[in-house]
XYZ file of C-alpha atoms in Angstrom:
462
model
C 8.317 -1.736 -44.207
C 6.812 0.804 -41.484
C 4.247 -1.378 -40.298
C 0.060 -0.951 -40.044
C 1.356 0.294 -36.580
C 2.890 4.155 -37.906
C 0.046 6.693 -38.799
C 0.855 8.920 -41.298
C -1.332 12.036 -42.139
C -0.439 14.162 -45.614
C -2.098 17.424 -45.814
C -3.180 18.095 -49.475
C -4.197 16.028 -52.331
C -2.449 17.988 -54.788
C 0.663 15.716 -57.095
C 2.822 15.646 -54.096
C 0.244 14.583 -51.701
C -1.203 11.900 -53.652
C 2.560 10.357 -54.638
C 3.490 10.534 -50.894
C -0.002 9.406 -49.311
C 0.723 6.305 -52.333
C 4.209 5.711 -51.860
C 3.622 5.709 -47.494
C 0.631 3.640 -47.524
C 2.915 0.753 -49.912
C 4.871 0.207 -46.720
C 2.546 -0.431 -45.133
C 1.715 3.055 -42.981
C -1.941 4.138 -41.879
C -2.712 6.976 -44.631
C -4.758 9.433 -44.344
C -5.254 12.626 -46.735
C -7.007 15.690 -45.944
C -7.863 18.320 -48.694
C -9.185 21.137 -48.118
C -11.003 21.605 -51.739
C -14.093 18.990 -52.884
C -11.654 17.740 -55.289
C -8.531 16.269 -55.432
C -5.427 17.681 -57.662
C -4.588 21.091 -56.075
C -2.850 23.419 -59.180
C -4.162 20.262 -61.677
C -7.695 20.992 -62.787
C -9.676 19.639 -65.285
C -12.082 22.213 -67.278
C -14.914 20.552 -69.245
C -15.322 22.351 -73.149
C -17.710 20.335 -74.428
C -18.757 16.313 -74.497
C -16.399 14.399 -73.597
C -13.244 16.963 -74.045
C -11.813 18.898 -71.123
C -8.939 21.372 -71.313
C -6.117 21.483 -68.500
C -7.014 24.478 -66.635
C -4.106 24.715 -64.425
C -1.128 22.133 -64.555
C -0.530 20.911 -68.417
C 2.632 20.108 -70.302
C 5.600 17.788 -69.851
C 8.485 16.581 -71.427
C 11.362 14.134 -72.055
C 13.416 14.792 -69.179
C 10.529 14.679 -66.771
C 11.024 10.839 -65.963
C 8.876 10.459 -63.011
C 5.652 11.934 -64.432
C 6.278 9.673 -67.791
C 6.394 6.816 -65.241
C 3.658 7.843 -63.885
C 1.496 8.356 -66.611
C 2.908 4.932 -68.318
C 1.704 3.346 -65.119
C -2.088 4.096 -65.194
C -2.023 4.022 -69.088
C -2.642 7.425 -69.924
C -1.630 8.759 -73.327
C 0.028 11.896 -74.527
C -1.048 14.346 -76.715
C 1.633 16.300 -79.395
C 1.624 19.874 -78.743
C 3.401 20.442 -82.169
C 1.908 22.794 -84.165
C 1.869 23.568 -87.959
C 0.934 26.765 -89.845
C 1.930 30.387 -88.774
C 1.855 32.313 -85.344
C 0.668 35.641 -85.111
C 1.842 38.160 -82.870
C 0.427 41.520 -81.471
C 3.485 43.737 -80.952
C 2.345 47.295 -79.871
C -1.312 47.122 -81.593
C 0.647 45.832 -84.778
C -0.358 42.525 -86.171
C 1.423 40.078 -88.095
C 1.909 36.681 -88.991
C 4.939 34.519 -89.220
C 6.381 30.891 -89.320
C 8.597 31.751 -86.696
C 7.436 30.988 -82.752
C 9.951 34.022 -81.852
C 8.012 37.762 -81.969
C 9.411 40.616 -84.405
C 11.535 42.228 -82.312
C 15.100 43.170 -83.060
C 16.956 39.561 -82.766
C 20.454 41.113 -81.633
C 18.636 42.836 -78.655
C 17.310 39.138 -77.795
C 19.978 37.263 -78.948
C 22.397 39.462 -75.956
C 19.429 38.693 -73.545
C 19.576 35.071 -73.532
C 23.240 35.181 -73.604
C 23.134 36.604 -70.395
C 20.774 34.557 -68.675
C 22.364 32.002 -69.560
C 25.391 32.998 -68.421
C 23.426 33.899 -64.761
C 21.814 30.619 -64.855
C 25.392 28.572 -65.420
C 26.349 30.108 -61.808
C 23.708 28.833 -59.501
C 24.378 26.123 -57.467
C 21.102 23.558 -58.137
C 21.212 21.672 -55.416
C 21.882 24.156 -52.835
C 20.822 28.129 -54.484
C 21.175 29.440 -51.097
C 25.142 28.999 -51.697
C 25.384 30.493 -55.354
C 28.553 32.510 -55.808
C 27.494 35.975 -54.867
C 23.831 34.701 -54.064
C 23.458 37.668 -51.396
C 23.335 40.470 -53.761
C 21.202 38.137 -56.333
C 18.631 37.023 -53.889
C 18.080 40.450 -52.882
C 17.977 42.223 -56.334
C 14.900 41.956 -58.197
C 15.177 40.488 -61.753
C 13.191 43.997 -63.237
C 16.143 45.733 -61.224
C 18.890 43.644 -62.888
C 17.195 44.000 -66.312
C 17.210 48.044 -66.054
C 20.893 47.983 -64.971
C 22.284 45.671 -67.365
C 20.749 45.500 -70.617
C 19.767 48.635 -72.944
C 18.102 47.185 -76.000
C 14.515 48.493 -76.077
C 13.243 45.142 -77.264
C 15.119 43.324 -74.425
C 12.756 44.778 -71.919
C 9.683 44.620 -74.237
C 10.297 40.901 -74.309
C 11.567 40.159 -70.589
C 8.649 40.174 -68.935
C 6.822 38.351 -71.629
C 9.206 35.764 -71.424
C 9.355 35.450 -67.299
C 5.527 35.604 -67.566
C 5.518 32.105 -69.639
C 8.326 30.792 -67.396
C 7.128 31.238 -64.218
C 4.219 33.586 -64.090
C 6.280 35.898 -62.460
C 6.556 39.457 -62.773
C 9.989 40.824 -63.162
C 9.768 43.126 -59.854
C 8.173 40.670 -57.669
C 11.220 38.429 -57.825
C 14.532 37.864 -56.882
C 17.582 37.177 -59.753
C 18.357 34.064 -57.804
C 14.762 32.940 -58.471
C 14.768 33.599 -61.762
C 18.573 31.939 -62.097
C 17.672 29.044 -59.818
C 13.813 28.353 -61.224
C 15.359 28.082 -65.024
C 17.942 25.917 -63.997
C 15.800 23.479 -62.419
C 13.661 23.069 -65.247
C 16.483 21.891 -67.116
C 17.448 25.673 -68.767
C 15.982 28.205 -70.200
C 15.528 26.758 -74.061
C 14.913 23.731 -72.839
C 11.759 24.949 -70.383
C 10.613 27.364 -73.488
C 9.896 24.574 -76.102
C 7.713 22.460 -77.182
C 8.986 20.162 -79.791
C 11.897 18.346 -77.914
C 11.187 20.477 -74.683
C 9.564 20.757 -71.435
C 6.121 21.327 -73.487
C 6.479 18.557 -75.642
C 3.377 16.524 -74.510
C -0.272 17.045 -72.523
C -1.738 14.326 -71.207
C -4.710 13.242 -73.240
C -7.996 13.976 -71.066
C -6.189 16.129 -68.697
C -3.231 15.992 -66.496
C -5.723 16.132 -63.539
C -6.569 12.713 -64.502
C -3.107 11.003 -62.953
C -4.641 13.268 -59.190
C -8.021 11.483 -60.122
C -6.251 7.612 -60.304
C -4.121 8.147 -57.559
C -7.201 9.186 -55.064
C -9.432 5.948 -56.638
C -5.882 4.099 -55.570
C -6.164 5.527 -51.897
C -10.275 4.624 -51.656
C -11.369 6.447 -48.622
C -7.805 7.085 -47.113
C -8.616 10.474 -49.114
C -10.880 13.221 -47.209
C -12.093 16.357 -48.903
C -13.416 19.295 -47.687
C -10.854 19.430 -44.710
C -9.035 22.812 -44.794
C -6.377 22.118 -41.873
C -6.193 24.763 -39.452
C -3.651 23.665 -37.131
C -1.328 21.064 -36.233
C -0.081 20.238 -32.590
C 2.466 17.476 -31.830
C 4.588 16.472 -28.697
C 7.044 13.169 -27.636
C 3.495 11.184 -28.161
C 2.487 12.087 -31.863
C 0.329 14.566 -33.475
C -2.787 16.093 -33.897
C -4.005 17.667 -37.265
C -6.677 19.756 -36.467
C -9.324 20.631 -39.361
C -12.611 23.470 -39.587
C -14.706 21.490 -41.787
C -18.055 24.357 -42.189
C -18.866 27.943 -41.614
C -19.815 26.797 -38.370
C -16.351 26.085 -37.666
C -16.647 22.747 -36.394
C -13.821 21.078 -35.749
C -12.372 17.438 -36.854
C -9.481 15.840 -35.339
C -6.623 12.906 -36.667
C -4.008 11.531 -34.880
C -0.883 10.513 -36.339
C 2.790 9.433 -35.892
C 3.978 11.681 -38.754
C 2.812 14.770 -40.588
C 3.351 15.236 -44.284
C 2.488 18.760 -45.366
C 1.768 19.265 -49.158
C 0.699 22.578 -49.765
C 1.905 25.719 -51.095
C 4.317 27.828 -48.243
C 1.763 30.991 -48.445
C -0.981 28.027 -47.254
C 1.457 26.057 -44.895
C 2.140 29.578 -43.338
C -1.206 30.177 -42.498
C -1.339 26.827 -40.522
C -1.126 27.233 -36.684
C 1.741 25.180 -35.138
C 2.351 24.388 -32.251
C 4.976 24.701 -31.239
C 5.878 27.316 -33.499
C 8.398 26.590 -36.501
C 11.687 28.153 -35.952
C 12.059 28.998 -39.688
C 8.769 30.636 -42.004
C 7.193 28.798 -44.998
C 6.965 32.092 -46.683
C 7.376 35.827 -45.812
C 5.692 38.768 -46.617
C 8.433 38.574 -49.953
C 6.959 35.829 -51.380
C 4.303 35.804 -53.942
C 1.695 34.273 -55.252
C 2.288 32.887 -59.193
C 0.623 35.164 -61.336
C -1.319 32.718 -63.637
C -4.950 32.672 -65.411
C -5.713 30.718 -67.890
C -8.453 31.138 -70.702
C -9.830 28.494 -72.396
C -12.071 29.637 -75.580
C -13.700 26.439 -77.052
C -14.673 26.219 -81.017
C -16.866 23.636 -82.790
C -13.340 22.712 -84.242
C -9.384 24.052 -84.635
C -10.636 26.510 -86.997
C -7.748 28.786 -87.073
C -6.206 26.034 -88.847
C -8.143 26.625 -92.008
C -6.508 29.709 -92.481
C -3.104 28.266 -91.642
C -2.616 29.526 -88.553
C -1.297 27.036 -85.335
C -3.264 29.165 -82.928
C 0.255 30.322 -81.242
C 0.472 33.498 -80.237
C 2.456 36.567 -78.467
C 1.354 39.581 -77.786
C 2.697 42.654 -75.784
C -0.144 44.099 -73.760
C -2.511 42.085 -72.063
C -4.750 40.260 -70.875
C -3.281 37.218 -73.414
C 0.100 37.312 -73.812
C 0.271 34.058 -75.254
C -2.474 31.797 -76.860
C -1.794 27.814 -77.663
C -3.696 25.704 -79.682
C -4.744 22.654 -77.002
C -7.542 20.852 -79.256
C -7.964 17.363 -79.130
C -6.007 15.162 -81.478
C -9.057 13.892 -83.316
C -10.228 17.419 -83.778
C -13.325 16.931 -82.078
C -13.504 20.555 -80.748
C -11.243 24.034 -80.921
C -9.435 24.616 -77.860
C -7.764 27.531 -77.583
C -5.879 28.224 -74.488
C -5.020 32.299 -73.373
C -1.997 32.997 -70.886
C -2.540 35.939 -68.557
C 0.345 35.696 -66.539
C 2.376 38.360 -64.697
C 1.477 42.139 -63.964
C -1.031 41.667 -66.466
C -2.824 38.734 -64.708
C -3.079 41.343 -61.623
C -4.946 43.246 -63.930
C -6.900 40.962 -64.757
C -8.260 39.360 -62.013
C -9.165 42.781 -60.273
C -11.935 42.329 -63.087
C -15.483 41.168 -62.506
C -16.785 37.877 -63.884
C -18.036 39.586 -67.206
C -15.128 42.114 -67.129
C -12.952 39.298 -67.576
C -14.830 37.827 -70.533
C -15.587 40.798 -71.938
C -11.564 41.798 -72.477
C -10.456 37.604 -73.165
C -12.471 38.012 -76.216
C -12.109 41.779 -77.450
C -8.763 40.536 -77.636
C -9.186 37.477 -79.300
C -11.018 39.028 -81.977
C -8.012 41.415 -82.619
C -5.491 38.412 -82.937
C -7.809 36.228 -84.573
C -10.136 38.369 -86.426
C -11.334 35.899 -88.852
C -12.906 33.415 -86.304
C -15.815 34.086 -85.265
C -17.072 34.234 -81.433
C -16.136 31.285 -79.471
C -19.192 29.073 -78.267
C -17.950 29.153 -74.653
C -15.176 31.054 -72.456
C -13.748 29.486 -69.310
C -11.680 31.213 -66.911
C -9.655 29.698 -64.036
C -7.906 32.721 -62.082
C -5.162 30.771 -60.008
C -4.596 34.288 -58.148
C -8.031 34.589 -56.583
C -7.581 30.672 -56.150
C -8.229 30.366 -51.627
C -6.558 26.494 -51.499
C -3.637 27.279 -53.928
C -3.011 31.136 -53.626
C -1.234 31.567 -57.074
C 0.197 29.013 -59.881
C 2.246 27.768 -61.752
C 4.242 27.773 -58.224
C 5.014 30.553 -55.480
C 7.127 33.011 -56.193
C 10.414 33.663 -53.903
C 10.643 37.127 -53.520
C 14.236 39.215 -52.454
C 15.592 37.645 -49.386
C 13.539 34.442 -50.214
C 15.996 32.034 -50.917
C 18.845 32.963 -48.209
C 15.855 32.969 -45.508
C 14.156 29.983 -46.820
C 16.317 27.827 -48.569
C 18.380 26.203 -46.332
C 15.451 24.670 -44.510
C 13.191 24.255 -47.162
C 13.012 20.283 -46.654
C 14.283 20.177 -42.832
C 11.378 18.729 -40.877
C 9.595 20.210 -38.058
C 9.967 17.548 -35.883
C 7.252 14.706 -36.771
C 6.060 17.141 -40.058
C 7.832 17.185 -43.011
C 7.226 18.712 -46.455
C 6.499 17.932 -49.826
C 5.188 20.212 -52.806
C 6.706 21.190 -55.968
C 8.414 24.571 -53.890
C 10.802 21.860 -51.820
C 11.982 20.462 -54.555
C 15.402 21.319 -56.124
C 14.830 19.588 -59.151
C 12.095 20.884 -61.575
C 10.765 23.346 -58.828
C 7.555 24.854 -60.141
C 6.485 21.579 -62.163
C 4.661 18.689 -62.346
C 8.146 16.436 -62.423
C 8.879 18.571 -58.990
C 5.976 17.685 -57.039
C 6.292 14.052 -57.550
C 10.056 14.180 -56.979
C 9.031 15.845 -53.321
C 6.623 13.709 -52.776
C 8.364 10.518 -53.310
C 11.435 12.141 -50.936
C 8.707 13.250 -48.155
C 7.439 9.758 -48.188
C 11.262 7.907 -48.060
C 11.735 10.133 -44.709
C 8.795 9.489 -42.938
C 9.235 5.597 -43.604
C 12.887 5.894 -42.543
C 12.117 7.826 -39.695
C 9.114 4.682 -38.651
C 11.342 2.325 -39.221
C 14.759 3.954 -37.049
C 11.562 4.535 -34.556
C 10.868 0.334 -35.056
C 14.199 -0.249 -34.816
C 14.962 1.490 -31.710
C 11.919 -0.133 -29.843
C 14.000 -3.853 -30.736
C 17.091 -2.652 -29.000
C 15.237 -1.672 -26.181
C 12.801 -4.697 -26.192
C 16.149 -6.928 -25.851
């Protein structure tokens, strides 16, 4: 146990924050959590539909093998929603549409068959624990997974399908990132047919009400250890401690906290924007990395109508702005949610749009996937890209170069700060099951570095 005596300050009430601000303050630490938003749960956000049912407008599915989020949620007796779906998907292939049982589009199934195949063989090379040391990782990190497309694989349909798939993935568009990503990101996630499916996969289960309820328990567990509306702006520290220095208004007033430790949970295009001092010897990000491309759509209906026709409300289409759609109603049918994916170049696109622009093209192509429904009776749109406090989702994207610059100190702390967010973790980067897993590692550090600190003080006491 650290003792009331160590101070610990986490930056960021996001999943990582929360689980390391929770697992710090049971040892007994000081805790306190700045977030820069008027809300807690960073890249989880809860989007109201209608009374009493809200959609997951960032942050949403899980599965089996994430065990420390099914803890979680088994903890503060939260239930899980099915996302299995019944009836037929439609897809939108080149202004053609059709329906199907099948979840996989009409393209030609040799040209996607050979695709897998050979990410599957890239994926079975990369070292998961340490990507930075992947068998040939210097050419991978610096070729770009469009680059390794064009120079290995012919099939038309491959490349109609690639960045579809990459888009539902990772948000990620093919050029933007590096082969390694792409090899490393699917690996951690447990492989690529395990990340893309929902009945015995990674997509298995939503958390009824809202995965942004498990951010909302953990804060009431904290009480008023959590601050909002503290955007940290720098962060000194010396032999004595540290000082996290916040701009709290326009005004740019200025609140202080003192700590022992530093845990930093936040995105590495946010953490790079804090001012250290002294400086860190290795980047958070560089101008390679990206932002995730992700905005998601939530149309709401008085119920799942689309299942009246026997359709599941699943779809795939090839040009934009939603290249997927899931049906994320409520169990008791209480409401039609359907949830648009506008994820990769297209999401660029997209949020260049205005407000209205935005709705506007959401719904001229809804009614050309769904034409038989009729207008939706309200249209929500969270645009993670324009996001200021999260700067892309469903995670950041390493660009070429990212991983042999980055990697190898992507957990090394910076003398009393260390660092926690789904991006420093090695196992399920990019998800939920990531953040917690860095959070709950950020945590055992800065209590193991309190109590070698306690310890020390003993010997030198005697």
């Amino acid at each position: 146990m650290t003792g009331a005596s160590t101070r610990v300050v986490v930056v960021g009430a996001g999943l990582a924050g929360l689980i390391a601000a929770r697992d710090v303050a049971a040892s007994g630490a000081e805790v306190t959590v700045l977030e820069a938003r008027d809300r807690v749960g960073g890249r989880m956000r809860g989007v109201p539909m209608s009374s009493g049912v809200v959609a997951d407008g960032g942050a949403a599915y899980l599965g089996r093998q994430h065990t420390e989020l099914l803890q979680l949620v088994d903890d503060h007796r939260l239930d899980l929603v099915s996302t299995g779906m019944s009836g037929e998907s439609t897809f939108l292939i080149d202004d053609q549409r059709t329906t199907t049982a099948s979840r996989v589009p009409p393209l030609d199934a040799v040209a996607l068959g050979d695709l897998f195949d050979r990410l599957e063989d890239l994926v079975e090379t990369v070292r998961p624990n340490a990507p930075w040391l992947t068998p040939d990782a210097d050419r991978l990190d610096r070729l770009s997974a469009q680059r390794w497309l064009v120079d290995g694989i012919a099939r038309p349909d491959a490349h109609t399908f690639f960045p579809l798939f990459l888009g539902e993935m990772m948000a990620a568009d093919p050029a933007a990132i590096s082969v390694l990503h792409m090899a490393f990101y699917l690996r951690s996630g447990g492989g690529l047919r395990y990340l893309n499916a929902f009945e015995g996969g990674a997509q298995q289960w939503r958390i009824d009400g809202g995965a942004h309820l498990l951010a909302e328990e953990l804060a009431e567990q904290l009480g008023d250890r959590v601050h909002v509306n503290q955007p940290v702006a720098a962060i000194d520290q010396d032999h004595h401690g540290v000082v996290v220095r916040c701009v709290t208004d326009t005004a740019h007033r200025q609140s202080e906290f003192r700590a022992d430790r530093v845990i930093v949970a936040v995105p590495p295009l946010l953490a790079q924007r804090i001012d250290f001092r002294p400086g860190l010897s290795t980047p958070r990000a560089t101008t390679a990395t990206g932002r995730g491309c992700a905005i998601k759509v939530h149309l709401g209906y008085r119920s799942p109508i689309w299942r009246e026709g026997g359709l599941s409300g699943w779809s795939v289409s090839t040009s934009g702005p939603l290249l997927s759609t899931v049906d994320d109603s409520p169990s008791d049918e209480s409401a039609g949610v359907l949830t648009g994916f506008v994820t990769g170049a297209a999401a660029s696109a997209f949020s260049a749009l205005s407000p209205a622009g935005q709705r506007d093209a959401a719904l001229a192509h809804v009614a050309r996937l769904f034409p038989q429904l009729p207008p939706p009776d309200t249209c929500s749109i969270t645009d993670w890209i324009t996001e200021k406090y999260s700067r892309g989702c469903y995670a950041a994207l390493f660009g070429p170069g990212d991983w042999l610059r980055l990697g190898p100190t992507l957990t090394e702390p910076h003398g009393r700060i260390h660092w926690a967010g789904t991006e420093t973790s090695l196992e399920y980067f990019g998800l939920m099951e990531g953040a917690i897993r860095s959070g709950r590692r950020a945590a055992a550090e800065v209590i193991d570095a309190a109590d070698a600190t306690t310890d020390s003080s003993k010997v030198l006491v005697r």
